[in-house]
Short mmCIF file of C-alpha atoms in Angstrom, two decimals:
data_model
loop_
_atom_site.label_atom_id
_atom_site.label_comp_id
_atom_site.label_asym_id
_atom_site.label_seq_id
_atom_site.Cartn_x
_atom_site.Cartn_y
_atom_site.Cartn_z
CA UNK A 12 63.77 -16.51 -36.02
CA UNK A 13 60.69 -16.02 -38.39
CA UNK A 14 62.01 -17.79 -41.02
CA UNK A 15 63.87 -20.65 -38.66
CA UNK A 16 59.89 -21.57 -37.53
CA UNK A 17 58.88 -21.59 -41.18
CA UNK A 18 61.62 -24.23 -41.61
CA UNK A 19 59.83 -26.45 -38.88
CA UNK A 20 56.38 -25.43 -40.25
CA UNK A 21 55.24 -23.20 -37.64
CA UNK A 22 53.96 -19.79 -39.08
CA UNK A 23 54.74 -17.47 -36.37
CA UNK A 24 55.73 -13.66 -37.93
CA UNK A 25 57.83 -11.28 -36.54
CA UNK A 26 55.27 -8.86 -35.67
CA UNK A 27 53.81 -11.42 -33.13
CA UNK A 28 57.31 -11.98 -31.98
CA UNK A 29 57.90 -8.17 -31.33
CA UNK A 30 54.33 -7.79 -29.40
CA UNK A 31 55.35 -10.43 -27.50
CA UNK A 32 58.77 -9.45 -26.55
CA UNK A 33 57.56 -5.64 -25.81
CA UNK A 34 54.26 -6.76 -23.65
CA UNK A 35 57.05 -8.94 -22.05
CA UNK A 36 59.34 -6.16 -21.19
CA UNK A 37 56.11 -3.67 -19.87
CA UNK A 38 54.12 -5.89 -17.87
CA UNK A 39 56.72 -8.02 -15.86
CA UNK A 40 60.64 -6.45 -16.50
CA UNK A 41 59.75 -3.03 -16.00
CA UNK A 42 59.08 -3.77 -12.44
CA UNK A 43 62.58 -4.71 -12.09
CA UNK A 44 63.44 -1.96 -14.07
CA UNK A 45 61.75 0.63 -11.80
CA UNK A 46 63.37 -1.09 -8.96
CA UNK A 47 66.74 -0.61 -9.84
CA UNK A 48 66.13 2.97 -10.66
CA UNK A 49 65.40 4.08 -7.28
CA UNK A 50 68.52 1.92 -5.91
CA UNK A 51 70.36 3.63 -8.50
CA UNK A 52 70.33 7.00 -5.88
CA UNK A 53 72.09 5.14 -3.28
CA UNK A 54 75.28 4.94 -5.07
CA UNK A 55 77.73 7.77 -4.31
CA UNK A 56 79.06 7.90 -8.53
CA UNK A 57 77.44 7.34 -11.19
CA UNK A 58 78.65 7.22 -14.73
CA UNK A 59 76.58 8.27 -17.71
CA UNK A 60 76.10 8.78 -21.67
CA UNK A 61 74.03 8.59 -24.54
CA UNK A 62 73.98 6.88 -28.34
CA UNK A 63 71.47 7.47 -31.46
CA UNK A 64 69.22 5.25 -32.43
CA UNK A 65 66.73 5.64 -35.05
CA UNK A 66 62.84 5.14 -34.25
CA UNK A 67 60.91 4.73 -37.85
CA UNK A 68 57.11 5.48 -36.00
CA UNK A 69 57.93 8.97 -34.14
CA UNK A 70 55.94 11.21 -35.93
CA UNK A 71 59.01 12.66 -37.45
CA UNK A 72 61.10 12.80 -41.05
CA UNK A 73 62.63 9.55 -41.96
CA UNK A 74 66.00 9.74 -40.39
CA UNK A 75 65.13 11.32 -37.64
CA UNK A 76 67.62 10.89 -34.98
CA UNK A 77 66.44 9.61 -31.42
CA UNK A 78 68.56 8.61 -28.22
CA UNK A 79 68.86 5.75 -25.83
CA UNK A 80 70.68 7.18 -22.63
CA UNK A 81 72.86 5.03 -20.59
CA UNK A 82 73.03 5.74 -16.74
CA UNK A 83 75.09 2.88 -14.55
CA UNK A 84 77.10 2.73 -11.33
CA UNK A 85 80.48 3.73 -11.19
CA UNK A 86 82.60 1.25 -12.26
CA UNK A 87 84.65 0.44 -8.53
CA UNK A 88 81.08 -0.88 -7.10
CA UNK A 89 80.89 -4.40 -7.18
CA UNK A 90 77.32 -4.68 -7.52
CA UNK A 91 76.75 -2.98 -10.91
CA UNK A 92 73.53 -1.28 -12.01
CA UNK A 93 72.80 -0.20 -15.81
CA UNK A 94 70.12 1.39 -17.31
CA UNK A 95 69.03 2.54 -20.38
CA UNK A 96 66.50 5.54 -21.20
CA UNK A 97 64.76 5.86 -24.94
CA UNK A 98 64.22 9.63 -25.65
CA UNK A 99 63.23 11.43 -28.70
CA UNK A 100 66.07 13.98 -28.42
CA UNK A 101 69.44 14.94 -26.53
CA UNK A 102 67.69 17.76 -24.66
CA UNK A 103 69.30 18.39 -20.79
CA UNK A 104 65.38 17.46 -19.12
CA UNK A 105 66.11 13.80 -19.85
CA UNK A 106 69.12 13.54 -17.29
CA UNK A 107 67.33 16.40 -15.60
CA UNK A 108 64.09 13.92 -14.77
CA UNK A 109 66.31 10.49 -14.41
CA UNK A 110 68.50 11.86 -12.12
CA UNK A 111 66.50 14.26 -10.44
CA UNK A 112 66.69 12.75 -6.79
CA UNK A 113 70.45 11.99 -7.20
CA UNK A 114 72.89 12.97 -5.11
CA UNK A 115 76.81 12.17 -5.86
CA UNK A 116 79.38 12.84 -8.49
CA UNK A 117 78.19 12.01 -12.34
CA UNK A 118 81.18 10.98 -14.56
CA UNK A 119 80.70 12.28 -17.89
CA UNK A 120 82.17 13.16 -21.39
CA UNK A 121 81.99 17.09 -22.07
CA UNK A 122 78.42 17.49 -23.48
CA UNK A 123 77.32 21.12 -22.03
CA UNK A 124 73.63 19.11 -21.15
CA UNK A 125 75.69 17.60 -17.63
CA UNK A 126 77.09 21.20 -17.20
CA UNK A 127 74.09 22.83 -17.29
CA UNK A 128 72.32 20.68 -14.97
CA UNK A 129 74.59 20.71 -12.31
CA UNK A 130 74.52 24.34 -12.26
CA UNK A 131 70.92 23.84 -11.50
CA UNK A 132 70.96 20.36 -8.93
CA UNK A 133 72.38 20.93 -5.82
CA UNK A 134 74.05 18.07 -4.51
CA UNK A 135 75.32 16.93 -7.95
CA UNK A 136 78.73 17.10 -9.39
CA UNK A 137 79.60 16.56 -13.32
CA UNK A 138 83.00 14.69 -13.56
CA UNK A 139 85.02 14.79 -16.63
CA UNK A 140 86.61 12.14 -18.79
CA UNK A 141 89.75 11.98 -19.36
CA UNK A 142 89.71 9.73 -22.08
CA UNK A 143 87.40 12.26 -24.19
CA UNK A 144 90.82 14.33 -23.68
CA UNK A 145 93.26 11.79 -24.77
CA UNK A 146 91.34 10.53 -27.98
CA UNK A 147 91.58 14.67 -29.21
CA UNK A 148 95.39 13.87 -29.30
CA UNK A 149 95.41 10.61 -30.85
CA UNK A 150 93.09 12.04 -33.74
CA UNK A 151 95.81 14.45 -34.17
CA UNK A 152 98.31 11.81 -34.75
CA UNK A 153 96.60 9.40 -36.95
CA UNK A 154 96.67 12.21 -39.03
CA UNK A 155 100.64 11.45 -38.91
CA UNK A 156 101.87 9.09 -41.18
CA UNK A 157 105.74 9.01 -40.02
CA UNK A 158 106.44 7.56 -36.76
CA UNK A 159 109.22 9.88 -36.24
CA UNK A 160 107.13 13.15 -37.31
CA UNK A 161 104.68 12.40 -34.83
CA UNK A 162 107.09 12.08 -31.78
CA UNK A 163 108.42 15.24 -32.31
CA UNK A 164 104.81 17.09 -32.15
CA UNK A 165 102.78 18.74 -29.30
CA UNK A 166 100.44 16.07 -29.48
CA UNK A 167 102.90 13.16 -28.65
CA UNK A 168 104.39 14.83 -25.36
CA UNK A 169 100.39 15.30 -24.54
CA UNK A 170 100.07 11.50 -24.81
CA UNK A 171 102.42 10.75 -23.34
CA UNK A 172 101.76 12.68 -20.14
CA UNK A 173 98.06 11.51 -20.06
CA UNK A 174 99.53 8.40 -20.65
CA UNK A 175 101.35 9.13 -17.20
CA UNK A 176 98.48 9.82 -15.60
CA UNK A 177 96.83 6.75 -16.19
CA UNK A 178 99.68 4.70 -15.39
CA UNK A 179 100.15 5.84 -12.07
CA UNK A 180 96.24 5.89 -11.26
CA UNK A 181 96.15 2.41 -12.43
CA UNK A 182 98.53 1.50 -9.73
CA UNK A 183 96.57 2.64 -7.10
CA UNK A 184 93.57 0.83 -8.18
CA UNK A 185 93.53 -1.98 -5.35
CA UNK A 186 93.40 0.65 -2.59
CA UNK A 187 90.35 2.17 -0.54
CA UNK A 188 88.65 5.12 -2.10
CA UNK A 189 90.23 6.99 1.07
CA UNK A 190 93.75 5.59 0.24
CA UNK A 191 93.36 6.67 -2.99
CA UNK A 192 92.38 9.85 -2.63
CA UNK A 193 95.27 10.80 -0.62
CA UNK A 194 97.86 9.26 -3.31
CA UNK A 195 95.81 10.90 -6.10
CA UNK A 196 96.57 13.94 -4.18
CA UNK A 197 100.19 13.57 -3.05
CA UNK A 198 101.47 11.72 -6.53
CA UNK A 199 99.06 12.43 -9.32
CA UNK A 200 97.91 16.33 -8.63
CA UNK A 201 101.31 17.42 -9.33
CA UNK A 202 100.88 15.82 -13.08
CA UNK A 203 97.78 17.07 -13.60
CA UNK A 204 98.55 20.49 -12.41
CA UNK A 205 101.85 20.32 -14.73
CA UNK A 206 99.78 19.06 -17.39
CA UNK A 207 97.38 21.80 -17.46
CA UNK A 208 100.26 24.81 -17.20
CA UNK A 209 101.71 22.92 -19.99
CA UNK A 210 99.08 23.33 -22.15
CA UNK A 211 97.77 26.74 -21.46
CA UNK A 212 101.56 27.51 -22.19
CA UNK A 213 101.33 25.78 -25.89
CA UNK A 214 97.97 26.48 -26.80
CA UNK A 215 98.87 29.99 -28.37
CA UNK A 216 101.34 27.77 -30.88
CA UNK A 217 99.12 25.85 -32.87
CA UNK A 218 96.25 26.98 -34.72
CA UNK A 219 92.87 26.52 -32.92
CA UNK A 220 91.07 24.45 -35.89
CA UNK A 221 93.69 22.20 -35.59
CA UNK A 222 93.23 18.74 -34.25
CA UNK A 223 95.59 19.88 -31.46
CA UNK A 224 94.32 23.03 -31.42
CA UNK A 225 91.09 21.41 -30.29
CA UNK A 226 92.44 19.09 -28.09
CA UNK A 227 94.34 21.67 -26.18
CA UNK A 228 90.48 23.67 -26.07
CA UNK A 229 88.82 20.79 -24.85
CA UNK A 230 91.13 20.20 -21.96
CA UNK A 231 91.37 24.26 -20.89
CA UNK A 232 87.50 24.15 -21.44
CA UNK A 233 86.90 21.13 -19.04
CA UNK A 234 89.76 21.49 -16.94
CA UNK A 235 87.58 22.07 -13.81
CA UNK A 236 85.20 18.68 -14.74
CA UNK A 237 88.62 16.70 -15.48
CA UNK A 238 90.19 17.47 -11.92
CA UNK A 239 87.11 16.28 -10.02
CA UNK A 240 88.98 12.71 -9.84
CA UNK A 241 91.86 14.23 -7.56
CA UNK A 242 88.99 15.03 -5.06
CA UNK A 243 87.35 11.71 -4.72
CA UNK A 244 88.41 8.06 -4.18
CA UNK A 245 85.86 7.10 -5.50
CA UNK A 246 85.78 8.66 -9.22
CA UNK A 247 87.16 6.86 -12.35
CA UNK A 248 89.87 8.52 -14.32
CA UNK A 249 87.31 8.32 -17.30
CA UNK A 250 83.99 7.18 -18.79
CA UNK A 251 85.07 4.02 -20.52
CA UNK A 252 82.77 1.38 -18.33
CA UNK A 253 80.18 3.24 -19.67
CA UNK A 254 81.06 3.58 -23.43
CA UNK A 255 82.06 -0.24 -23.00
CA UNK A 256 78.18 -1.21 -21.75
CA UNK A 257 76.92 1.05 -25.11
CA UNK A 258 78.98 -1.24 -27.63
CA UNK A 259 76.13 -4.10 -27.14
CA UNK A 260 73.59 -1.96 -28.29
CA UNK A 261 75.88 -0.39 -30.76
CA UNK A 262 76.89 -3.91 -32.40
CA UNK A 263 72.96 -4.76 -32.17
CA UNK A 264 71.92 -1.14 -33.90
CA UNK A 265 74.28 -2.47 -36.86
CA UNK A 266 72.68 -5.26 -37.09
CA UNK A 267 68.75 -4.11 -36.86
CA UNK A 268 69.21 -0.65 -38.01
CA UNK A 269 66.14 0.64 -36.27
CA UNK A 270 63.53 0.20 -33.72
CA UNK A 271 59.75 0.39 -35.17
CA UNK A 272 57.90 2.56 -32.76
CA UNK A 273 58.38 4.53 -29.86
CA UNK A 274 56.82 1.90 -27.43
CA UNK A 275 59.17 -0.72 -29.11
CA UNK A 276 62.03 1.79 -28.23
CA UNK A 277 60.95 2.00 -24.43
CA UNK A 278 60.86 -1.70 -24.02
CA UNK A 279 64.25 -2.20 -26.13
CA UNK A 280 65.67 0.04 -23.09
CA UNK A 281 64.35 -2.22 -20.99
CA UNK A 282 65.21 -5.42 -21.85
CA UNK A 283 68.91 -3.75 -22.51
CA UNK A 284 69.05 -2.42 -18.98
CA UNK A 285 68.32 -5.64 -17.65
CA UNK A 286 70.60 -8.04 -19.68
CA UNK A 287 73.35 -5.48 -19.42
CA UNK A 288 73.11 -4.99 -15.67
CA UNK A 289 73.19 -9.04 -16.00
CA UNK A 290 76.32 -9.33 -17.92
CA UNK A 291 77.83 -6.50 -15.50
CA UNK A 292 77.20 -8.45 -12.47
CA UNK A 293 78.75 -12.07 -14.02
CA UNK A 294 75.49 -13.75 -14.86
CA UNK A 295 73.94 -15.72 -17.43
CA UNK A 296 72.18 -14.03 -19.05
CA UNK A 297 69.45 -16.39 -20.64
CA UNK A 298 69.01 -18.01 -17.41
CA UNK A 299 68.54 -15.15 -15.33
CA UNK A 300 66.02 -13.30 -17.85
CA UNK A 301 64.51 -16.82 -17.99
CA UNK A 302 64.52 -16.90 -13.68
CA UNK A 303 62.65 -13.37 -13.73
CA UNK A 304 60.01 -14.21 -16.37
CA UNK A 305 59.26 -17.59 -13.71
CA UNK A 306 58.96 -15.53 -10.80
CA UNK A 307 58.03 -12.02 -11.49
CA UNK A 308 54.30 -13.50 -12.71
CA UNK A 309 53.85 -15.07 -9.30
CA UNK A 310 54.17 -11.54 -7.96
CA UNK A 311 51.86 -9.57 -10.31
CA UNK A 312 49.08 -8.85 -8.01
CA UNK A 313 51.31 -7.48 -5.11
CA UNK A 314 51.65 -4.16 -4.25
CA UNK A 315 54.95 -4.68 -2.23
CA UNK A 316 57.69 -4.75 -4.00
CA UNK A 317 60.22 -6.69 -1.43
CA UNK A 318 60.23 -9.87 -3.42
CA UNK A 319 62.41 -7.94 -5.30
CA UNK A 320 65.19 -7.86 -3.28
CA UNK A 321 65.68 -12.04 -3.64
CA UNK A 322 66.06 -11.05 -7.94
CA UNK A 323 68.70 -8.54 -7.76
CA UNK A 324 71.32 -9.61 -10.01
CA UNK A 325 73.79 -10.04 -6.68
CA UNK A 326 71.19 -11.58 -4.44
CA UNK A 327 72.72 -14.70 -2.63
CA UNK A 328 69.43 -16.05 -3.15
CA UNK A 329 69.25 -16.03 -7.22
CA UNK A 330 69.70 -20.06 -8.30
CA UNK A 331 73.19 -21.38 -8.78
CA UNK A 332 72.10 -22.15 -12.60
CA UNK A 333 71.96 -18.30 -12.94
CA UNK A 334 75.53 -17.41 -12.55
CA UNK A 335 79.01 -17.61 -14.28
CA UNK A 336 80.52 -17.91 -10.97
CA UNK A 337 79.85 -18.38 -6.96
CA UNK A 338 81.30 -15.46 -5.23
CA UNK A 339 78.65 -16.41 -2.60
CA UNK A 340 80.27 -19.63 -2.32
CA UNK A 341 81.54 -20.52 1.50
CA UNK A 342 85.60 -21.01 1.42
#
């Protein structure tokens, strides 16, 4: 952008730019922000994880590794929140403090941080992800050059009954969370529960630093976080919606590399939370960021925060210009 001004002979610099965008993202998004937070308690599952990112300004080595944290309703809710948390480290207080007036189910990979902390919240339960257990198994195969070798190992017949799984949760994925729950528990516990004998009964066969060795550990280890699903309608299989949201910032951390400073960081998690909660709810994203930055202003002095409510990113109320689609529209 610096150098497309210089082209029309405006000498604008990034580090102008960068103020701009971060006073931007403190003064009038982070009220939006904050907003969404608290709304984020009212949701019954959450889904949650957490990327590096490196911050050059943290008082630290060069190479220092920081986090952004990802926190966003469970993927079955229409109306989709997702937020983004800068931290200087992968300690268990950060989820800890974000999610400390949360009650519901938390869907999860198998980082022992979640553990931990439901151990300590009541009200909170740490769902696993059963893709985390599949991927263990499909490492061990691409280690498998011949198609034929790898059908005949214990990490094939483990595919394919996780495949299994999936298919027939899949199928129930147009039902009620109460529907499902009852299916889940009359057609899919008996896989699961066959699933886990089977491998506590191969586990002793392979050797444990083995990529099946591992994945056979992993799925003993969070058998109890992996068969929260059965118990809930409402509970993905796994934590893909959430991994999916991270590969923005991921492609954009490719791209940039690094965030300057820690303030820079903060408002980067910002301005993510609030396009990505866009893009999750079907709207343009320009034109809604664009919507906020009109209106917000004309609400700085207030202390009540209702005005709010007509800028949520499914408010009836946003402009038509703002969205990809009318599902408000009158049939």
């Amino acid at each position: 952008m610096e150098q497309e001004f210089k082209r029309n002979d405006v000498n604008l610099n990034r580090q102008n730019m960068a103020n701009w965008t971060i006073e931007c993202a403190d003064r009038y998004l982070a009220v939006l922000y904050d907003y969404l937070h608290k709304l984020l308690y009212q949701y019954h599952v959450l889904q949650a994880d957490e990327t590096t990112v490196e911050v050059s300004k943290d008082g630290r080595a060069a190479g220092s590794k920081s986090y952004m944290w990802i926190y966003r309703t469970g993927k079955s809710y229409e109306e989709a929140i997702v937020l983004y948390e800068y931290q200087k480290d992968r300690k268990e207080d950060h989820p800890e403090e974000f999610l400390k007036d949360f009650q519901g189910v938390c869907v999860t990979d198998g980082y022992q941080a979640y553990h931990s902390l439901e151990e300590k919240t009541p009200g909170l339960t740490i769902a696993g992800c059963w893709a985390h257990a599949r991927r263990k198994y499909a490492d061990a195969q691409k280690a498998i050059k011949d198609e034929k070798e790898r059908k005949g190992t214990l990490a094939y017949d483990a595919l394919k009954q996780i495949g299994a799984i999936y298919k027939l949760d899949n199928d129930l994925a147009e039902l009620t969370p109460a529907q499902r729950q009852h299916r889940r528990q009359l057609e899919l516990k008996p896989l699961v529960d066959a699933y886990f004998v089977w491998v506590k009964k191969h586990q002793s066969e392979v050797l444990p630093k083995s990529q099946t060795g591992k994945a056979f550990a992993y799925s003993v280890n969070q058998e109890r976080y992996l068969r929260v699903f059965l118990e809930d309608g409402e509970v993905p299989l796994d934590n893909n919606a959430t991994e999916s949201t991270l590969r923005g910032f991921c492609i954009g951390r490719h791209n940039w590399k690094l965030i300057d400073t820690i303030r820079g960081a903060r408002s980067s998690a910002i301005i993510y939370s609030i396009t990505e909660t866009a893009k999750a709810n079907d709207l343009k994203v320009y034109e809604y960021v664009e919507y906020l930055l009109t209106e917000i202003p004309k609400h700085e002095d207030d202390t009540n925060r209702d005005f709010l409510e007509d800028l949520l990113p499914w408010s009836p109320n946003l402009p038509e210009q703002c969205r990809k689609s009318n599902k408000y529209e009158v049939k």
